[in-house]
mmCIF file of C-alpha atoms in Angstrom:
data_model
loop_
_atom_site.group_PDB
_atom_site.id
_atom_site.type_symbol
_atom_site.label_atom_id
_atom_site.label_comp_id
_atom_site.label_asym_id
_atom_site.label_seq_id
_atom_site.Cartn_x
_atom_site.Cartn_y
_atom_site.Cartn_z
ATOM 1 C CA MET I 1 106.160 66.872 -50.053
ATOM 2 C CA LYS I 2 106.158 70.567 -49.360
ATOM 3 C CA ILE I 3 103.527 72.471 -51.364
ATOM 4 C CA GLU I 4 103.916 76.139 -52.215
ATOM 5 C CA VAL I 5 100.957 78.438 -52.838
ATOM 6 C CA LEU I 6 102.039 81.467 -54.830
ATOM 7 C CA ALA I 7 99.699 84.450 -55.490
ATOM 8 C CA ARG I 8 100.120 85.967 -58.925
ATOM 9 C CA ASP I 9 98.470 88.674 -60.970
ATOM 10 C CA ILE I 10 98.609 87.620 -64.587
ATOM 11 C CA LYS I 11 97.458 90.426 -66.875
ATOM 12 C CA HIS I 12 95.070 91.536 -64.122
ATOM 13 C CA ILE I 13 93.785 87.964 -63.520
ATOM 14 C CA PRO I 14 94.274 87.031 -59.848
ATOM 15 C CA VAL I 15 95.526 83.463 -59.606
ATOM 16 C CA LEU I 16 96.968 81.046 -57.080
ATOM 17 C CA GLU I 17 99.714 78.806 -58.333
ATOM 18 C CA VAL I 18 99.973 75.580 -56.319
ATOM 19 C CA VAL I 19 103.058 73.468 -56.906
ATOM 20 C CA ALA I 20 105.513 71.174 -55.054
ATOM 21 C CA TYR I 21 108.255 73.463 -53.693
ATOM 22 C CA ASP I 22 111.038 71.312 -55.188
ATOM 23 C CA LEU I 23 109.359 71.379 -58.623
ATOM 24 C CA ARG I 24 108.441 75.064 -58.777
ATOM 25 C CA LYS I 25 111.109 75.855 -61.386
ATOM 26 C CA GLU I 26 110.626 72.703 -63.390
ATOM 27 C CA LYS I 27 108.570 72.244 -66.538
ATOM 28 C CA ILE I 28 105.948 69.842 -65.239
ATOM 29 C CA PRO I 29 102.332 69.084 -66.218
ATOM 30 C CA ILE I 30 99.999 72.047 -65.652
ATOM 31 C CA VAL I 31 96.286 72.021 -64.783
ATOM 32 C CA VAL I 32 94.119 75.110 -64.900
ATOM 33 C CA PHE I 33 91.279 74.480 -62.455
ATOM 34 C CA TYR I 34 88.177 76.645 -62.288
ATOM 35 C CA HIS I 35 85.896 77.306 -59.296
ATOM 36 C CA GLY I 36 82.108 77.473 -59.291
ATOM 37 C CA TRP I 37 79.453 80.246 -59.213
ATOM 38 C CA LYS I 38 79.657 82.593 -56.241
ATOM 39 C CA SER I 39 82.857 80.822 -55.163
ATOM 40 C CA SER I 40 86.562 81.764 -55.422
ATOM 41 C CA LYS I 41 89.959 80.274 -56.141
ATOM 42 C CA GLU I 42 90.629 79.776 -52.430
ATOM 43 C CA LEU I 43 87.734 77.433 -52.131
ATOM 44 C CA VAL I 44 89.354 74.909 -54.467
ATOM 45 C CA LEU I 45 92.725 74.882 -52.748
ATOM 46 C CA THR I 46 92.132 71.426 -51.253
ATOM 47 C CA GLN I 47 91.731 69.988 -54.756
ATOM 48 C CA ALA I 48 94.727 71.918 -55.957
ATOM 49 C CA ARG I 49 96.995 70.653 -53.167
ATOM 50 C CA LYS I 50 95.951 67.049 -53.942
ATOM 51 C CA LEU I 51 96.898 67.661 -57.603
ATOM 52 C CA ALA I 52 100.155 69.296 -56.600
ATOM 53 C CA GLN I 53 101.022 66.148 -54.584
ATOM 54 C CA LYS I 54 100.989 64.381 -57.932
ATOM 55 C CA SER I 55 103.771 66.571 -59.295
ATOM 56 C CA ILE I 56 101.338 68.824 -61.200
ATOM 57 C CA ARG I 57 101.482 72.654 -61.338
ATOM 58 C CA VAL I 58 97.950 73.928 -60.630
ATOM 59 C CA ILE I 59 96.644 77.305 -61.661
ATOM 60 C CA LEU I 60 93.549 78.611 -59.829
ATOM 61 C CA PRO I 61 92.112 81.795 -61.381
ATOM 62 C CA ASP I 62 89.412 83.974 -59.931
ATOM 63 C CA ALA I 63 86.624 84.153 -62.516
ATOM 64 C CA GLN I 64 85.263 87.546 -63.506
ATOM 65 C CA ASN I 65 82.860 88.862 -60.810
ATOM 66 C CA HIS I 66 84.333 86.468 -58.237
ATOM 67 C CA GLY I 67 86.943 86.497 -55.479
ATOM 68 C CA LYS I 68 89.246 89.518 -55.808
ATOM 69 C CA ARG I 69 87.287 90.501 -58.905
ATOM 70 C CA LYS I 70 83.916 90.472 -57.150
ATOM 71 C CA GLN I 71 81.394 93.056 -58.287
ATOM 72 C CA PRO I 72 77.656 93.515 -57.648
ATOM 73 C CA ILE I 73 75.689 90.880 -59.529
ATOM 74 C CA SER I 74 73.545 92.183 -62.375
ATOM 75 C CA SER I 75 69.822 92.554 -61.936
ATOM 76 C CA ILE I 76 69.788 89.615 -64.306
ATOM 77 C CA PRO I 77 71.921 87.080 -62.365
ATOM 78 C CA SER I 78 72.058 84.597 -65.277
ATOM 79 C CA PHE I 79 73.739 87.279 -67.407
ATOM 80 C CA THR I 80 76.478 87.684 -64.819
ATOM 81 C CA PHE I 81 76.875 83.866 -64.666
ATOM 82 C CA TRP I 82 77.456 83.594 -68.443
ATOM 83 C CA ASN I 83 79.641 86.694 -68.482
ATOM 84 C CA SER I 84 81.921 85.036 -65.979
ATOM 85 C CA ILE I 85 82.169 81.890 -68.076
ATOM 86 C CA GLN I 86 82.861 83.917 -71.228
ATOM 87 C CA ALA I 87 85.680 85.749 -69.422
ATOM 88 C CA ASN I 88 87.145 82.344 -68.343
ATOM 89 C CA LEU I 89 87.184 81.294 -71.957
ATOM 90 C CA ALA I 90 88.749 84.476 -73.185
ATOM 91 C CA GLU I 91 91.452 84.430 -70.508
ATOM 92 C CA PHE I 92 92.505 80.801 -70.774
ATOM 93 C CA SER I 93 95.086 81.514 -73.488
ATOM 94 C CA VAL I 94 96.417 84.441 -71.440
ATOM 95 C CA LEU I 95 97.248 82.079 -68.604
ATOM 96 C CA LEU I 96 98.957 79.525 -70.874
ATOM 97 C CA ASN I 97 100.908 82.206 -72.679
ATOM 98 C CA PHE I 98 102.269 83.553 -69.386
ATOM 99 C CA TYR I 99 103.650 80.185 -68.381
ATOM 100 C CA ASP I 100 104.989 79.611 -71.838
ATOM 101 C CA GLU I 101 106.854 82.940 -71.657
ATOM 102 C CA ILE I 102 108.480 81.994 -68.377
ATOM 103 C CA LYS I 103 109.336 78.612 -69.815
ATOM 104 C CA LEU I 104 107.252 76.548 -67.486
ATOM 105 C CA LEU I 105 104.702 75.215 -69.977
ATOM 106 C CA ASP I 106 104.998 71.854 -71.662
ATOM 107 C CA GLU I 107 102.541 72.078 -74.566
ATOM 108 C CA LYS I 108 101.872 68.356 -74.439
ATOM 109 C CA LYS I 109 100.948 68.252 -70.744
ATOM 110 C CA ILE I 110 98.051 70.656 -70.339
ATOM 111 C CA GLY I 111 94.993 69.816 -68.250
ATOM 112 C CA VAL I 112 91.789 71.715 -67.460
ATOM 113 C CA GLY I 113 89.154 71.010 -64.831
ATOM 114 C CA GLY I 114 86.499 72.666 -62.798
ATOM 115 C CA TYR I 115 83.487 72.397 -60.489
ATOM 116 C CA SER I 116 79.968 73.461 -61.539
ATOM 117 C CA MET I 117 80.419 76.747 -63.442
ATOM 118 C CA GLY I 118 84.095 75.679 -63.768
ATOM 119 C CA GLY I 119 82.886 72.327 -65.274
ATOM 120 C CA ILE I 120 80.821 74.257 -67.874
ATOM 121 C CA THR I 121 83.983 76.290 -68.608
ATOM 122 C CA THR I 122 86.042 73.142 -68.978
ATOM 123 C CA SER I 123 83.599 71.508 -71.428
ATOM 124 C CA ALA I 124 83.401 74.698 -73.461
ATOM 125 C CA LEU I 125 87.203 75.031 -73.686
ATOM 126 C CA LEU I 126 87.385 71.590 -75.295
ATOM 127 C CA THR I 127 85.486 72.911 -78.330
ATOM 128 C CA GLN I 128 88.182 75.506 -79.225
ATOM 129 C CA HIS I 129 91.471 74.394 -77.694
ATOM 130 C CA PRO I 130 93.068 71.285 -79.186
ATOM 131 C CA GLU I 131 96.152 71.966 -77.057
ATOM 132 C CA ILE I 132 94.289 70.672 -73.984
ATOM 133 C CA SER I 133 95.265 67.023 -73.478
ATOM 134 C CA VAL I 134 93.214 66.086 -70.405
ATOM 135 C CA ALA I 135 89.993 67.538 -68.933
ATOM 136 C CA ALA I 136 87.542 66.973 -66.050
ATOM 137 C CA CYS I 137 84.027 68.335 -65.821
ATOM 138 C CA ILE I 138 82.688 68.012 -62.258
ATOM 139 C CA MET I 139 79.014 68.913 -61.578
ATOM 140 C CA GLY I 140 78.985 70.920 -64.822
ATOM 141 C CA SER I 141 77.229 70.601 -68.138
ATOM 142 C CA PRO I 142 78.603 69.865 -71.585
ATOM 143 C CA ALA I 143 75.357 71.139 -73.003
ATOM 144 C CA PRO I 144 75.188 74.831 -72.026
ATOM 145 C CA MET I 145 72.426 75.760 -74.498
ATOM 146 C CA LYS I 146 70.146 73.260 -72.640
ATOM 147 C CA TYR I 147 71.241 74.766 -69.362
ATOM 148 C CA ILE I 148 70.310 78.248 -70.523
ATOM 149 C CA ASP I 149 66.875 76.982 -71.433
ATOM 150 C CA ARG I 150 66.502 75.462 -67.964
ATOM 151 C CA VAL I 151 67.648 78.637 -66.218
ATOM 152 C CA GLN I 152 65.179 80.706 -68.262
ATOM 153 C CA LYS I 153 62.289 78.439 -67.261
ATOM 154 C CA SER I 154 63.370 78.399 -63.585
ATOM 155 C CA ALA I 155 63.702 82.163 -63.469
ATOM 156 C CA LYS I 156 60.185 82.649 -64.789
ATOM 157 C CA GLU I 157 58.811 80.142 -62.264
ATOM 158 C CA TYR I 158 60.385 82.168 -59.455
ATOM 159 C CA GLY I 159 59.184 85.492 -60.898
ATOM 160 C CA LEU I 160 62.672 86.728 -61.856
ATOM 161 C CA PHE I 161 63.016 89.015 -64.792
ATOM 162 C CA VAL I 162 64.431 87.494 -67.993
ATOM 163 C CA PRO I 163 64.822 89.604 -71.119
ATOM 164 C CA ASN I 164 63.056 88.310 -74.165
ATOM 165 C CA ASP I 165 66.290 88.508 -76.145
ATOM 166 C CA LEU I 166 68.469 86.615 -73.673
ATOM 167 C CA LEU I 167 69.296 83.924 -76.200
ATOM 168 C CA LYS I 168 70.512 86.552 -78.640
ATOM 169 C CA LEU I 169 72.601 88.222 -75.898
ATOM 170 C CA LEU I 170 74.133 84.802 -75.250
ATOM 171 C CA SER I 171 74.437 83.746 -78.898
ATOM 172 C CA TRP I 172 78.148 83.081 -78.451
ATOM 173 C CA VAL I 173 77.361 80.076 -76.194
ATOM 174 C CA LYS I 174 76.376 77.788 -79.061
ATOM 175 C CA ASN I 175 79.923 78.007 -80.445
ATOM 176 C CA TYR I 176 81.183 76.560 -77.161
ATOM 177 C CA ASP I 177 78.526 73.904 -76.681
ATOM 178 C CA LEU I 178 80.331 70.564 -76.569
ATOM 179 C CA SER I 179 77.092 68.618 -77.094
ATOM 180 C CA LEU I 180 76.753 70.351 -80.476
ATOM 181 C CA ASN I 181 80.290 69.413 -81.494
ATOM 182 C CA PRO I 182 81.235 66.353 -79.468
ATOM 183 C CA ALA I 183 83.801 65.214 -82.058
ATOM 184 C CA ALA I 184 85.978 68.030 -80.690
ATOM 185 C CA ILE I 185 86.815 65.664 -77.816
ATOM 186 C CA ASN I 186 89.034 63.903 -80.355
ATOM 187 C CA ARG I 187 89.932 60.914 -78.107
ATOM 188 C CA ARG I 188 91.205 63.099 -75.303
ATOM 189 C CA PRO I 189 90.813 61.721 -71.784
ATOM 190 C CA PHE I 190 87.690 63.454 -70.377
ATOM 191 C CA PHE I 191 86.382 62.729 -66.897
ATOM 192 C CA ILE I 192 82.775 63.622 -66.135
ATOM 193 C CA TRP I 193 81.246 63.332 -62.656
ATOM 194 C CA HIS I 194 77.725 64.199 -61.658
ATOM 195 C CA GLY I 195 75.438 63.469 -58.712
ATOM 196 C CA THR I 196 72.032 61.960 -59.419
ATOM 197 C CA ARG I 197 70.418 64.368 -56.937
ATOM 198 C CA ASP I 198 72.105 67.520 -58.144
ATOM 199 C CA GLU I 199 69.607 70.344 -57.528
ATOM 200 C CA ARG I 200 71.472 73.011 -59.528
ATOM 201 C CA ILE I 201 72.578 71.391 -62.790
ATOM 202 C CA PRO I 202 70.440 68.415 -63.864
ATOM 203 C CA PHE I 203 72.041 65.047 -63.842
ATOM 204 C CA SER I 204 70.206 64.358 -67.125
ATOM 205 C CA GLN I 205 72.440 66.790 -69.022
ATOM 206 C CA PRO I 206 75.834 64.975 -68.664
ATOM 207 C CA ARG I 207 74.085 61.604 -68.637
ATOM 208 C CA ASP I 208 72.291 62.172 -71.961
ATOM 209 C CA PHE I 209 75.521 63.612 -73.403
ATOM 210 C CA TYR I 210 77.492 60.574 -72.424
ATOM 211 C CA GLU I 211 74.855 58.092 -73.720
ATOM 212 C CA GLU I 212 74.828 59.860 -77.095
ATOM 213 C CA ILE I 213 78.613 59.755 -77.579
ATOM 214 C CA LYS I 214 79.900 56.727 -75.595
ATOM 215 C CA ASP I 215 80.096 54.383 -78.643
ATOM 216 C CA GLN I 216 81.894 56.923 -80.867
ATOM 217 C CA ASP I 217 85.608 56.575 -81.556
ATOM 218 C CA PHE I 218 86.279 60.166 -80.566
ATOM 219 C CA ALA I 219 84.836 59.422 -77.116
ATOM 220 C CA LYS I 220 86.832 56.277 -76.415
ATOM 221 C CA ASN I 221 88.624 57.997 -73.492
ATOM 222 C CA VAL I 222 85.551 59.637 -71.972
ATOM 223 C CA GLU I 223 84.761 58.377 -68.460
ATOM 224 C CA PHE I 224 81.425 59.140 -66.867
ATOM 225 C CA LEU I 225 81.227 58.534 -63.142
ATOM 226 C CA ILE I 226 77.845 58.666 -61.446
ATOM 227 C CA GLY I 227 77.469 60.003 -57.918
ATOM 228 C CA ARG I 228 74.596 57.835 -56.681
ATOM 229 C CA ASN I 229 72.303 59.865 -54.437
ATOM 230 C CA GLU I 230 74.866 62.690 -54.418
ATOM 231 C CA GLY I 231 73.948 66.365 -54.703
ATOM 232 C CA HIS I 232 75.937 69.410 -55.789
ATOM 233 C CA LEU I 233 78.839 68.719 -53.574
ATOM 234 C CA VAL I 234 82.398 67.441 -53.917
ATOM 235 C CA THR I 235 83.743 64.899 -51.396
ATOM 236 C CA THR I 236 87.339 64.222 -50.413
ATOM 237 C CA GLU I 237 87.099 60.852 -52.074
ATOM 238 C CA LEU I 238 86.034 62.469 -55.348
ATOM 239 C CA MET I 239 88.930 64.961 -55.118
ATOM 240 C CA ASP I 240 91.273 62.038 -54.830
ATOM 241 C CA GLN I 241 89.717 60.350 -57.929
ATOM 242 C CA ILE I 242 90.078 63.626 -59.901
ATOM 243 C CA SER I 243 93.701 63.907 -58.876
ATOM 244 C CA GLU I 244 94.425 60.268 -59.881
ATOM 245 C CA PHE I 245 92.707 60.815 -63.209
ATOM 246 C CA PHE I 246 95.010 63.745 -64.048
ATOM 247 C CA GLU I 247 98.102 62.030 -62.798
ATOM 248 C CA SER I 248 97.567 58.842 -64.782
ATOM 249 C CA ASN I 249 96.607 60.572 -68.008
ATOM 250 C CA LEU I 250 99.197 63.275 -67.943
ATOM 251 C CA LYS I 251 101.829 60.566 -67.321
ATOM 252 C CA LYS I 252 100.554 58.680 -70.359
ATOM 253 C CA ASP I 253 101.088 61.885 -72.277
ATOM 254 C CA ILE I 254 104.673 62.037 -71.003
ATOM 255 C CA GLU I 255 105.534 58.519 -72.153
#
């Protein structure tokens, strides 16, 4: 299968569209996939190609302050981090609207996924976007308020400056914290993967989240896969599992 990688600029958002050449003009399932902190859309192309092989159109945006949009990081790095996530959340509908306007969006076949910062973005989007039918949070956290608390503590331990009013500056985050509103999952297929030795985002955050919701009806299609002794890294095998997850669940949506 020949895969096409098309560079687009959607309302000043640089994206790569990855799709099977023969299906590029067809209305097929779409997955918006987000990269991690200090990364770029090009660094998730392998995952995108694997998804495209499953007859899925993949959209890879550069987050604010990353890739073609890279700018100097704020003297408060954590503020830049959350600013990048907030921009992802604000721009998600812009991307969907573009593909709707060119008649390539099937509103019943929308997927979202991401690594690390992109996984946090994915979980947050589930709180506000019922149009998402399938999602995958890889190495991210569905509990961003807890992650803010951890970042604050870590920054102080390393002698980094943290403003006293950081929580107020990031007050919007609680509205996108899936752990505070898990019923928003609403039976949607949600794949969570995390390594037990992740040194950046604690394994305990997705684990505790899953343990709290796993017996609830709204979480009947949540799948939590543990990366035993794995760190903050995605393997080829995991990429294949992610692709198979999206393929099987988006096909269920088609039927």
